[in-house]
XYZ file of C-alpha atoms in Angstrom:
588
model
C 45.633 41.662 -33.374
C 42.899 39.093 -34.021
C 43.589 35.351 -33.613
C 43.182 32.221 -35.484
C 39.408 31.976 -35.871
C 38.456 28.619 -34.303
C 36.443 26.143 -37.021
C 32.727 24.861 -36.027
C 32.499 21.292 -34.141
C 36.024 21.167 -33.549
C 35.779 21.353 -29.285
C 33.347 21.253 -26.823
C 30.380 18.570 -26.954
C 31.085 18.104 -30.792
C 34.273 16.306 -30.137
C 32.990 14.350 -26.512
C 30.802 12.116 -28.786
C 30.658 9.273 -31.937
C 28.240 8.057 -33.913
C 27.301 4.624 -33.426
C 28.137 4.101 -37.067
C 32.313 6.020 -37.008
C 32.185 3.814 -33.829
C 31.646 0.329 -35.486
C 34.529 1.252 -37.899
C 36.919 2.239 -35.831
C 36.629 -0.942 -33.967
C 36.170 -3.119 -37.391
C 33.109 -5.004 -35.911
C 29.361 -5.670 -37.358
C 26.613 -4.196 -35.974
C 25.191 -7.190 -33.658
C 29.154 -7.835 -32.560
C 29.389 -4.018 -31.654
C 25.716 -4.465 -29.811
C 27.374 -7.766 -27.942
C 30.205 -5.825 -26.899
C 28.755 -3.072 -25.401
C 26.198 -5.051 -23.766
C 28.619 -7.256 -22.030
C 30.877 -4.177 -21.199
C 28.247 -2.176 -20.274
C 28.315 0.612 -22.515
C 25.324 2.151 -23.218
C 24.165 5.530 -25.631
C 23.730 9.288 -24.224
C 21.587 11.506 -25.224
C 23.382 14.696 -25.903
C 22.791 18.140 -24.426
C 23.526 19.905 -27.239
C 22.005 17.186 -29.819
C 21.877 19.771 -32.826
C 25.899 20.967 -32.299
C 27.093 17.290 -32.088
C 25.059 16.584 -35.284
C 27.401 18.863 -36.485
C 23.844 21.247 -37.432
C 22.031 18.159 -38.426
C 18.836 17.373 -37.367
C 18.449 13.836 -38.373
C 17.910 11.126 -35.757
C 21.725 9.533 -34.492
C 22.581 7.067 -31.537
C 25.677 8.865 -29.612
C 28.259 6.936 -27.984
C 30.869 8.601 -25.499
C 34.245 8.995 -27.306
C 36.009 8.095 -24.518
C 33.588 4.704 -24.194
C 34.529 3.085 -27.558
C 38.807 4.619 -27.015
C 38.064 2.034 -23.855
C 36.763 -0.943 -25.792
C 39.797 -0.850 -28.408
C 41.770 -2.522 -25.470
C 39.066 -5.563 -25.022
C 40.523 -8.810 -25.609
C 37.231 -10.202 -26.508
C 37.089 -8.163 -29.853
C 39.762 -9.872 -31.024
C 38.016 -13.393 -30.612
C 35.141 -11.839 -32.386
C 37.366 -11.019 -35.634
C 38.819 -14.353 -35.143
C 35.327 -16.640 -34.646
C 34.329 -14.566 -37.795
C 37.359 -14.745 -40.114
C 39.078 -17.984 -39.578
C 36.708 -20.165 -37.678
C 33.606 -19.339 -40.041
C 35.845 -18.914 -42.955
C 37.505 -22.552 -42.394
C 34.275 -24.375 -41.967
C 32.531 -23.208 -44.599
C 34.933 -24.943 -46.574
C 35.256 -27.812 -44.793
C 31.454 -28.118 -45.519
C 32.181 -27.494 -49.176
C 34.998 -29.939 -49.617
C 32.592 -32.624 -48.133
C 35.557 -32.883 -45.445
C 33.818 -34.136 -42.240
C 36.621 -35.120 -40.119
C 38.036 -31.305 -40.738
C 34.536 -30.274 -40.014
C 34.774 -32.047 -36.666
C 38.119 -30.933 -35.650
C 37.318 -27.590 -36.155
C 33.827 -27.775 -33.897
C 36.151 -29.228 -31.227
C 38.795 -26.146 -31.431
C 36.317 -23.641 -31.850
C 37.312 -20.016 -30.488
C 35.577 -19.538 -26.763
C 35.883 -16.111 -24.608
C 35.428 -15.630 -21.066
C 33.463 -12.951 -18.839
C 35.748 -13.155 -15.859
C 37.936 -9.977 -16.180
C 34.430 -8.051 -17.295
C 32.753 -9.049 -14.068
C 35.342 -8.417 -11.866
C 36.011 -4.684 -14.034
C 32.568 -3.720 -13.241
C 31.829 -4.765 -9.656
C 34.929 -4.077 -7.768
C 33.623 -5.713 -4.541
C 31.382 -8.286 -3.900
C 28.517 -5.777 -2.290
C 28.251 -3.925 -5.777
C 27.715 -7.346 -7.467
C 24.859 -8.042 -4.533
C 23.313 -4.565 -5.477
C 23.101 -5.500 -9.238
C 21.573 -8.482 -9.155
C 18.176 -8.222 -9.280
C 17.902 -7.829 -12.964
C 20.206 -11.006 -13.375
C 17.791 -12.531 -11.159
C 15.075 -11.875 -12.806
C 16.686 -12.541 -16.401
C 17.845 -15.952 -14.976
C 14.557 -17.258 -13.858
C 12.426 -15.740 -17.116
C 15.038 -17.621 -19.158
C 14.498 -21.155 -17.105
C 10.657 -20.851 -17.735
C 11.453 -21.384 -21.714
C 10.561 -24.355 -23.565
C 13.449 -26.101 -25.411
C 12.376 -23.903 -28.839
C 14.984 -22.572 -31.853
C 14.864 -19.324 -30.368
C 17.268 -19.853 -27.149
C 19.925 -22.572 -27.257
C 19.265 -25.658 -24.694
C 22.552 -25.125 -22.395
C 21.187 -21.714 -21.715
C 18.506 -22.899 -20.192
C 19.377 -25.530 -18.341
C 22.515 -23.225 -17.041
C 19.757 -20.470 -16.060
C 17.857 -23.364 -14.480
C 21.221 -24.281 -12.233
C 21.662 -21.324 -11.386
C 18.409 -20.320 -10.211
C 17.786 -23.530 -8.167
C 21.623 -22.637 -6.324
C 20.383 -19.237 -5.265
C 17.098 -20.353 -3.770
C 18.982 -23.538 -1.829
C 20.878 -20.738 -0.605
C 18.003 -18.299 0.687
C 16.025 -21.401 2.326
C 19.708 -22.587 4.148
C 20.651 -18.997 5.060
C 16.983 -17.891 5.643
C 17.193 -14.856 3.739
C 13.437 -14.765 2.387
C 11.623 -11.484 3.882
C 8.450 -10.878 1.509
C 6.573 -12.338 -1.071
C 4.017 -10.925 -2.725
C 1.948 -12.557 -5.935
C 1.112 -10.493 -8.223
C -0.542 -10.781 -11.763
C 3.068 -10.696 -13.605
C 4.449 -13.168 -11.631
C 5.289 -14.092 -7.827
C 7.919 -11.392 -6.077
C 10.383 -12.466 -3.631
C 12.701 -10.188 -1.356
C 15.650 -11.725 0.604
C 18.148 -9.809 2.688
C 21.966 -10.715 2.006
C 24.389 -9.224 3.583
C 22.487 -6.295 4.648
C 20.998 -5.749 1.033
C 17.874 -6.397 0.512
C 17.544 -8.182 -3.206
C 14.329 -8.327 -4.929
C 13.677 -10.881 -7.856
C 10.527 -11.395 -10.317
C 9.836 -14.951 -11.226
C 7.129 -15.594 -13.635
C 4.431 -18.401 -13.777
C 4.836 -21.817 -14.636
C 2.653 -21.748 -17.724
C 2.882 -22.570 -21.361
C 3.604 -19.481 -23.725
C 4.124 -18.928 -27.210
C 7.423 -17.241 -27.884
C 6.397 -13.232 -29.725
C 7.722 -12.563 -32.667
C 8.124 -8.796 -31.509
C 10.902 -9.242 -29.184
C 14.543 -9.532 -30.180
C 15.400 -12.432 -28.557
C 19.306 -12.403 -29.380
C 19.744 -9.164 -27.221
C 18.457 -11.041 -24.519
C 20.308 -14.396 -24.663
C 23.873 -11.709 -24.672
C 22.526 -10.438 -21.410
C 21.803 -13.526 -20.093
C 25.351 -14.779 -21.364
C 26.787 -11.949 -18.786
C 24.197 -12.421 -16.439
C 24.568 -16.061 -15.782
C 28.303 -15.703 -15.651
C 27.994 -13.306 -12.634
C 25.339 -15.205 -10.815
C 27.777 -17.956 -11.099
C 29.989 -15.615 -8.944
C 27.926 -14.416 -6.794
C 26.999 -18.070 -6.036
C 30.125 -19.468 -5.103
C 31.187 -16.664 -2.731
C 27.629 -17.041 -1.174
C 28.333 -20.819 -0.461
C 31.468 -20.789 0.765
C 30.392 -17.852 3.656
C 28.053 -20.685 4.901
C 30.731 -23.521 4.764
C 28.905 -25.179 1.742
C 30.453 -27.417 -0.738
C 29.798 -25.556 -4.411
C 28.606 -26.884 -6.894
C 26.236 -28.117 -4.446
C 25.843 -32.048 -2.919
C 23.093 -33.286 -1.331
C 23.142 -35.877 1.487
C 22.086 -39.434 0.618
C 21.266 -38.376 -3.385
C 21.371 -40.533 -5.967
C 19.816 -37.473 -8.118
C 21.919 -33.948 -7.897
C 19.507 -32.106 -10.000
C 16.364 -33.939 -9.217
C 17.037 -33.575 -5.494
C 18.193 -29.870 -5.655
C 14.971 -28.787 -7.719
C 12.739 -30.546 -5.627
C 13.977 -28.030 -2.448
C 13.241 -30.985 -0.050
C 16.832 -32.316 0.919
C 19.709 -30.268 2.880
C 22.911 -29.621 1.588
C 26.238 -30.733 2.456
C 28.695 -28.258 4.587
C 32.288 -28.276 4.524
C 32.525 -27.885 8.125
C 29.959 -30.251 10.025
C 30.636 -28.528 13.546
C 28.063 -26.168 14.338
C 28.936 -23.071 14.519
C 28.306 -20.272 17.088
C 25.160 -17.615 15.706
C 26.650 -13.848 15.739
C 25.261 -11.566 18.544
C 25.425 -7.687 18.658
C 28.304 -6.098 21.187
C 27.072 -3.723 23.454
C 28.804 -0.839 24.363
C 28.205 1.988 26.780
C 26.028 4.578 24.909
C 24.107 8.212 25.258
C 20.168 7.900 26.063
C 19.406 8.959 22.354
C 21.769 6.439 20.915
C 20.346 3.731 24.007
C 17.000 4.183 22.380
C 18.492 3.235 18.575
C 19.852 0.137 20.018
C 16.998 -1.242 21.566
C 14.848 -0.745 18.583
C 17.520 -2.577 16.939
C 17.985 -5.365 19.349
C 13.742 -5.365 19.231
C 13.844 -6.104 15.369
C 16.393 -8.732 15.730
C 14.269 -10.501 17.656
C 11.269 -10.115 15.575
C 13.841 -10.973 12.626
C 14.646 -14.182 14.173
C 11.165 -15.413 15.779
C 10.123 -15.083 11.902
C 13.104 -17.097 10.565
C 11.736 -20.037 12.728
C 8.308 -19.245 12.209
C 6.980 -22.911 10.285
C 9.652 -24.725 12.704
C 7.931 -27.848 13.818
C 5.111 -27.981 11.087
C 4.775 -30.498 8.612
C 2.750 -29.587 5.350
C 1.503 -31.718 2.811
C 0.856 -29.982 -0.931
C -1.792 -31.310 -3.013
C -0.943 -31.198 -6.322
C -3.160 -28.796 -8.045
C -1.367 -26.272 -5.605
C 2.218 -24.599 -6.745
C 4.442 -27.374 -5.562
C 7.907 -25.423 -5.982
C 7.252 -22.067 -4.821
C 5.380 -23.097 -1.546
C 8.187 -25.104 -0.893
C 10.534 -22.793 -1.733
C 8.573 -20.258 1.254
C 8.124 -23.507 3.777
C 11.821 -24.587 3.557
C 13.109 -20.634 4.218
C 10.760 -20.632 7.353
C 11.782 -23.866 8.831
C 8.992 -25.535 7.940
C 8.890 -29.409 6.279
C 6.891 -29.853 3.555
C 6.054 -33.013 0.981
C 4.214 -33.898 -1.794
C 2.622 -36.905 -3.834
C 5.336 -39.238 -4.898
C 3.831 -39.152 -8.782
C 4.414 -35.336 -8.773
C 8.015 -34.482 -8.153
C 10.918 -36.643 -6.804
C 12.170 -35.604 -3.654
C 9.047 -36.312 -1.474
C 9.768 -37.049 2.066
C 6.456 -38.474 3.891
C 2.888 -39.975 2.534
C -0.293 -38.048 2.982
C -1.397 -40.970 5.217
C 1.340 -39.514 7.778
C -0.479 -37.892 10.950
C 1.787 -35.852 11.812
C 1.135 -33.592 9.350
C 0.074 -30.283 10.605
C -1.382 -28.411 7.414
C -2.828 -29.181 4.846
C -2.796 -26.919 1.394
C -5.429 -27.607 -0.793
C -6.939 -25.238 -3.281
C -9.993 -26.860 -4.587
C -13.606 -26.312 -2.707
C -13.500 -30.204 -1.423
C -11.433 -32.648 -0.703
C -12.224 -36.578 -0.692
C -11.017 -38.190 2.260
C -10.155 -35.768 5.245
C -8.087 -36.087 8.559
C -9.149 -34.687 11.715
C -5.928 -33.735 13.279
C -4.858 -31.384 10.733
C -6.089 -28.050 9.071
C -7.215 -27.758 5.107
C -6.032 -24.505 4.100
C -5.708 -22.518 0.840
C -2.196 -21.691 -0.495
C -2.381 -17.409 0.604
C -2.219 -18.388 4.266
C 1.432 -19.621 3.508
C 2.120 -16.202 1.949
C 0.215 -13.787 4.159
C 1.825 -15.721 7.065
C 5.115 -14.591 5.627
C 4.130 -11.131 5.295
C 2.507 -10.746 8.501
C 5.992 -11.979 10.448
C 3.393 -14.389 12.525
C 1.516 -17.191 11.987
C -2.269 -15.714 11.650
C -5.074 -17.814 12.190
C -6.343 -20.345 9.891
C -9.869 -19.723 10.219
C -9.892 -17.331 7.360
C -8.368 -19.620 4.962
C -9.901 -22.543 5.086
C -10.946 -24.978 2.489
C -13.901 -22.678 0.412
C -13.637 -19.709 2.432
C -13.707 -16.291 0.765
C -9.961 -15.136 0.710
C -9.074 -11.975 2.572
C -7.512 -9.316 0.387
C -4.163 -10.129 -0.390
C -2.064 -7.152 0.738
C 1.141 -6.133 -0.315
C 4.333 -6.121 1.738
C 6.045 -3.317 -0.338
C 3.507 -0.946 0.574
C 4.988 1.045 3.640
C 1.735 3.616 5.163
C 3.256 7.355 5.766
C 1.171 9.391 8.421
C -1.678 10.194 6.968
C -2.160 7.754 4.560
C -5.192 5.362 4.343
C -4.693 1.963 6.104
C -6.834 -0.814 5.039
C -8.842 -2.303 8.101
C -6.927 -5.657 6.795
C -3.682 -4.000 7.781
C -4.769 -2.929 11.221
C -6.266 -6.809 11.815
C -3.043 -7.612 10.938
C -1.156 -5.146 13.370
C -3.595 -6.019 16.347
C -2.289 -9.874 15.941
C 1.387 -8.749 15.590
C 0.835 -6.377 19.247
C -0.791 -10.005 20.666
C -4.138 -8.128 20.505
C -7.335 -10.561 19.565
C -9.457 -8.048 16.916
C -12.108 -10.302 17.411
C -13.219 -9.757 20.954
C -12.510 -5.912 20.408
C -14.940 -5.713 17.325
C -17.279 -7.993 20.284
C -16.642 -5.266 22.880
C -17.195 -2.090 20.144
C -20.315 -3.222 19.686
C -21.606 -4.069 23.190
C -19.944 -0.196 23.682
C -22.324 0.851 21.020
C -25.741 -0.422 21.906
C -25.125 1.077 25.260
C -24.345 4.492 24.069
C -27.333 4.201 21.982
C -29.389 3.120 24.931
C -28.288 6.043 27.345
C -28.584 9.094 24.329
C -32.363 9.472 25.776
C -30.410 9.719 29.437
C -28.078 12.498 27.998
C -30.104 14.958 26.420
C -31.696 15.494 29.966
C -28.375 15.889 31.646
C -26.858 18.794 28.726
C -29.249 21.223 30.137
C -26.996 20.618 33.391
C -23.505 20.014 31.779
C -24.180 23.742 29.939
C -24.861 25.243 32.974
C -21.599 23.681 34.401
C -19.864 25.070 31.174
C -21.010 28.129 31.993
C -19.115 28.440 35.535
C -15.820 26.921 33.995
C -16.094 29.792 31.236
C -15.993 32.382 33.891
C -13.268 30.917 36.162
C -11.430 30.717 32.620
C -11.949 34.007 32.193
C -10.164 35.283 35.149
C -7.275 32.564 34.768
C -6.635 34.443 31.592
C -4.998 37.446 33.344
C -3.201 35.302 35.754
C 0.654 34.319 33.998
C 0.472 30.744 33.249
C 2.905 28.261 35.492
C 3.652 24.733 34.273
C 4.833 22.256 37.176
C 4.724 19.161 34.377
C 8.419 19.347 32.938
C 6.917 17.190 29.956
C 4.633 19.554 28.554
C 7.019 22.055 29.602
C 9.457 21.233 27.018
C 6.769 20.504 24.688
C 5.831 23.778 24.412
C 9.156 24.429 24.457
C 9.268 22.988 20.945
C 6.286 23.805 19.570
C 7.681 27.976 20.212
C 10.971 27.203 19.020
C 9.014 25.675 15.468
C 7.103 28.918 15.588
C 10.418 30.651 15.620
C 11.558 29.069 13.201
C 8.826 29.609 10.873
C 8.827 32.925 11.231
C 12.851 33.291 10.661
C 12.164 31.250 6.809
C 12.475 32.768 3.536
C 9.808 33.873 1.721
C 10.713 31.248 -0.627
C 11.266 28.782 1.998
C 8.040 29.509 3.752
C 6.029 29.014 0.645
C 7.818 25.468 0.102
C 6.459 24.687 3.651
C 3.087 25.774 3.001
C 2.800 23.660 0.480
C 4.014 20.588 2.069
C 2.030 21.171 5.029
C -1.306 21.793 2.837
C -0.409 18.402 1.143
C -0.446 16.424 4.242
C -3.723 18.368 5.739
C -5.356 17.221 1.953
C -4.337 13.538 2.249
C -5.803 13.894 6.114
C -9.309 14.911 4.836
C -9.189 12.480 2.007
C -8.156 9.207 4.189
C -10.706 10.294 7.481
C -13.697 9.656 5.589
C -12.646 5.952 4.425
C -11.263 5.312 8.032
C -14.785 5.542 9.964
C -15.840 1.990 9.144
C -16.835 0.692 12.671
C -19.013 3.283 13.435
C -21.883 2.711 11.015
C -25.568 1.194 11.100
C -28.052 0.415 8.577
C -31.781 0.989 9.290
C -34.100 1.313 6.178
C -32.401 2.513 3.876
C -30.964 5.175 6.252
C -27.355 5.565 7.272
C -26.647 7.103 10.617
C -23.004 7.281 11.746
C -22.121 7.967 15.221
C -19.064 9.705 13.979
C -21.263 12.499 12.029
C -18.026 13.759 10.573
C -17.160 11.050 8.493
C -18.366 8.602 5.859
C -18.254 4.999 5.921
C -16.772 4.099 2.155
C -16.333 0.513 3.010
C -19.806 -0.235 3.455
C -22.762 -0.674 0.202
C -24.553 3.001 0.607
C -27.847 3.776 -1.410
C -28.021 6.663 -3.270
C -30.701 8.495 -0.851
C -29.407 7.032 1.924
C -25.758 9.232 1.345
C -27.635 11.786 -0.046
C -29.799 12.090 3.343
C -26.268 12.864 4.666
C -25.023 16.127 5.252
C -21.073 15.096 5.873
C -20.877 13.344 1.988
C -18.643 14.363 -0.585
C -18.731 12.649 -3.577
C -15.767 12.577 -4.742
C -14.854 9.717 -1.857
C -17.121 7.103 -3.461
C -14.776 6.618 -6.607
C -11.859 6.187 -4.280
C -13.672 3.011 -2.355
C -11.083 0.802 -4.001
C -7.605 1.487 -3.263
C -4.857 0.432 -5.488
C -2.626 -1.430 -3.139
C -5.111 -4.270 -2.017
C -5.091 -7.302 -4.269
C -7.387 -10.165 -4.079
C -5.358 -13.659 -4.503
C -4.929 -14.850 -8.486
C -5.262 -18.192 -9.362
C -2.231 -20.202 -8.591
C-alpha cells in the first residue's frame, strides 16, 4: 500500500528558514525598523546549507533568517513602540505642523514615545563575565563615535554620551590598574586591560580631523552604538561599585565634573574611605607537579604587581606637541603623576618650572630652555616601558635619538620562531642582565679567538691524534652493555624510548600527521638560524667572514659579491630581512 506522497519544501531545511522579506510582514515593520530590531536583539542572517532547497529551487540571491529567530521577536515589546512612534507620534505631528499648532507641536515633542535596552542587555548576557567578554567591540564603537565632530550625520547626545562613557572606563583602568599592553599602531593606539581575569582589548583611533565618507551607512552604526552605549553603561556601574566608587563619578575638590574627569589628572571619590586590605593567594598543601604551578603563579604575581607600581614616584611633564590624553591615560595606570601646560587642558597639577619633575616628554629635536635634573625623552619610552614590564633605560630615547623599533606586545615567539635582537635586549634587562657589557665582553671574546686561530692549527695535528685513541677505546666500549649511575639522564632516556614507542605504535594516518608537523618545525628552524647569527659577523673589504660558517648574518648591509663569496647563502633569506612584527614608532 503506498502512502501519501509528501509535497516539495514542506519539511526539512525548507521550513527552518524565512526570507527577510515574509519576515518584515509578519512582524508589520519597515525595512530599517526590522534592521534596528535585529541589531539590538542580536539577530543576525544564516547562510543555508541547502541554499537551492530553501529557495524552494530558486537560484536567485535571498537573505535567510531562522524561523524560529523572527517567532522570538513577535514577543518584543519594543516593536510595539516602533508601530506606535510611527503611527501616532509621526502621524499627530505632522498635523500639528500643518495646522500651524505650535503649542500641540510642543506637547507632543515632550510626550514623545521612548524604549529602553534594559531587558535586551540583561537577555543576552546572563552574567556579568559574558558582558566583560563582549565588550571589546562596544569599546571600540564607543571611542570611534567620541572622535566625531558635531556633523548632521550622528546626533550631538550620542557623542557626548560615547564621550562619558569612554572617559568612566579609562578612570576605572588607571584606579584599578588594569592596563597590561599598548601598542600604536597605524590605525590607531591599542590598549589591553585585565578585568576580572579577562583580558579586554579596545582600538581607539587618532585625534585628527576627518571628513565623514559618504560610503558608509552611518545609521547602522549609530543603532549599534544605541545598544552599545547602553551596556557600557552597565558594565560601568557594576565596575565602580566593586571598587567602592561613587557612580556617576565625583572628583575631589572639582568645580568641573567633566573637565576634571577628561583631563585623567584628579582621583575619584570612594564610598568607603577606609583602606582596604589587598587580596593574597591561600596556600594549601600540594603535589610537587602542582608545587611547581603555584610558584610560577605566585612568580607572575609579583612581576604583575612590581609593574602596577612601575612610574610610582615619577613626576612627568608633557609638552604639548606630545599626545596629552593618552600618555596620561598610561602614566596615571602605572602610578605615575603627570602634568601639562595650563593653556592646554584644565586639570594641570604642577608648572614646568617644578624640579621635581623626573621626565620630561618632548617630541621635537630641541627644546629651548632645559633643566639639568631631569631627562628629555621621546613619547615611545612611556610605551615600550609598559611593554617591557620595567623601566628600560632612557639613553635610547632621548631628545633626537633614532627610535628603537617599536615592538609589539601581542606577538608571543613559539620555539623556533625568529626573535628580533630588540626582544632579547629586552629579555636580558627583564633577567637584570646589562646587554651592554655582554656585547663589550663578545667582542673582547672575539679578537682573542681570532688572535689564537694561528695557535690552533698547530695543536689539531695533536688533538687528531688524541681523537684517534678515544675512537679506539670507543670502539671496545661498544660491546660492553651501557650502565647509567646519573638517575637524570636515566629517565631521560627513559622518555625519549617511551616517544619512540610511541611512534612506532601510531597509525599510518597518525604518523603521517606527525611527520608533517615535525617537518614544519625543522623548516621554520632552518629559516630563523640564518637571521639569528648577527653577533658573529665582520666586515673587511668588501668580504664577509662569519665565525659561525653555518649561518648568514641578514641584519647586517651585505654586497652582492661579498654573499656571493659565501658558500652558506641562500637567497631566499635576503627578502625575509624585514619581519612583519617590528614597527618603527608613527608620528604621534
Amino acid at each position: 500500500m503506498g502512502g501519501l506522497q509528501k509535497k516539495k519544501y514542506e519539511s526539512g531545511s525548507a521550513t527552518n528558514y524565512i526570507t527577510r522579506n515574509r519576515a518584515r510582514k509578519k512582524l508589520q515593520l519597515s525595512l530599517p525598523d526590522f534592521r534596528r530590531l535585529c541589531i539590538l536583539k542580536g539577530i543576525y542572517p544564516h547562510e543555508p546549507k541547502h541554499k537551492k532547497k530553501v529557495n524552494k529551487g530558486s537560484t536567485a540571491p535571498r537573505t535567510f533568517y531562522l524561523l524560529k529567530d523572527i517567532r522570538f521577536l513577535l514577543h518584543e515589546p519594543i516593536v510595539g513602540k516602533f508601530r506606535e512612534y510611527k503611527v501616532i507620534f509621526v502621524r499627530k505631528l505632522k498635523k500639528a505642523y500643518a495646522k500651524t499648532e505650535h503649542t500641540a507641536v510642543e506637547r507632543l515633542k515632550e510626550n514623545k514615545p521612548t524604549y529602553k535596552l534594559d531587558h535586551i542587555v540583561k537577555e543576552r548576557y546572563p552574567t556579568f563575565i559574558d558582558a566583560l567578554r563582549d565588550i571589546e567591540d562596544a569599546l571600540c564603537m564607543c571611542f570611534l563615535f567620541s572622535t566625531f565632530a558635531r556633523t548632521g550625520k550622528c546626533h550631538v547626545q550620542t557623542i557626548q554620551l560615547c564621550r562619558r562613557l569612554t572617559v568612566e572606563w579609562m578612570n576605572f583602568a588607571i584606579t584599578s590598574r588594569a592596563l597590561r599592553k599598548v601598542f600604536i599602531s597605524i590605525k590607531g593606539i591599542y590598549y589591553q586591560v585585565e578585568v576580572m581575569g579577562q583580558l579586554i582589548t579596545w582600538l581607539v583611533p587618532y585625534q585628527f580631523s576627518h571628513d565623514h565618507p559618504t560610503d558608509v551607512d552611518y545609521r547602522v552604526m549609530a543603532t549599534f552604538t544605541e545598544f552599545y552605549t547602553t551596556l557600557l553603561g552597565f558594565i560601568n556601574f557594576r565596575l565602580y561599585n566593586s571598587l567602592n566608587l561613587v557612580y556617576p563619578p565625583k572628583v575631589k575638590l572639582s568645580f568641573s565634573l567633566k573637565t576634571k574627569l577628561s583631563a585623567f589628572s584628579a582621583s575619584l571619590t570612594r564610598v568607603v574611605s577606609a583602606a582596604e586590605e589587598e587580596a593574597q593567594m591561600d596556600h594549601f598543601p600540594v603535589d610537587e607537579e602542582d608545587m611547581e604551578k603555584l610558584e610560577e603563579r605566585e612568580k607572575e604575581q609579583k612581576q604583575q604587581e612590581a609593574q602596577k607600581k612601575m612610574f610610582e614616584g615619577l613626576k612627568f611633564f608633557l609638552n604639548r606637541e606630545v599626545p596629552r590624553e593618552s600618555l596620561a591615560f598610561v602614566i596615571r595606570c602605572f602610578g605615575g603623576e603627570v602634568s601639562w601646560d595650563r593653556s592646554v587642558c584644565i586639570g594641570s597639577t604642577y608648572d614646568e618650572t617644578d624640579e621635581t619633575i623626573t621626565h620630561h616628554i618632548v617630541d621635537r629635536p630641541s627644546v629651548g630652555t632645559q633643566y639639568i635634573n631631569r631627562y628629555y625623552i621621546q613619547p615611545q619610552w612611556v610605551y615600550d616601558c609598559v611593554n617591557a614590564k620595567i623601566v628600560l633605560p632612557v639613553e635610547d630615547y632621548f631628545m633626537g635619538v633614532t627610535l628603537p623599533p617599536h615592538l609589539s606586545p601581542f606577538v608571543e615567539e613559539k620555539e623556533g620562531d625568529y626573535v628580533p635582537p630588540e626582544k632579547l635586549k629586552i629579555m636580558a634587562l627583564q633577567r637584570g642582565e646589562k646587554p651592554g657589557k655582554q656585547n663589550d665582553e663578545e667582542e673582547e671574546s672575539e679578537e682573542e679567538e681570532e688572535g689564537d686561530d694561528e695557535d690552533d692549527d698547530e695543536a689539531e695535528e695533536e688533538e687528531d691524534k688524541v681523537q684517534e685513541k678515544k675512537l679506539k677505546k670507543m670502539e671496545a666500549q661498544r660491546s660492553q652493555p651501557k650502565v647509567l649511575d646519573n638517575p637524570a639522564q636515566r629517565e631521560q632516556q627513559e622518555k625519549a624510548e617511551e616517544k619512540r614507542l610511541a611512534i612506532m605504535m601510531m597509525k599510518k594516518k597518525d604518523k603521517y600527521l606527525y611527520d608533517k608537523i615535525m617537518f614544519g618545525k625543522k623548516r621554520k628552524v632552518r629559516e630563523v638560524c640564518p637571521i639569528s647569527c648577527c653577533s658573529n659577523m665582520d666586515f673587511h673589504h668588501n668580504k664577509s667572514v662569519c665565525t659561525d660558517k653555518s649561518h648568514i648574518c641578514n641584519n647586517a648591509l651585505f654586497t652582492i659579491p661579498a654573499l656571493l663569496s659565501l658558500r652558506c647563502v641562500n637567497v631566499k633569506h635576503l627578502s625575509k630581512r624585514v619581519s612583519s612584527r617590528m614597527y618603527r614608532p608613527c608620528d604621534l
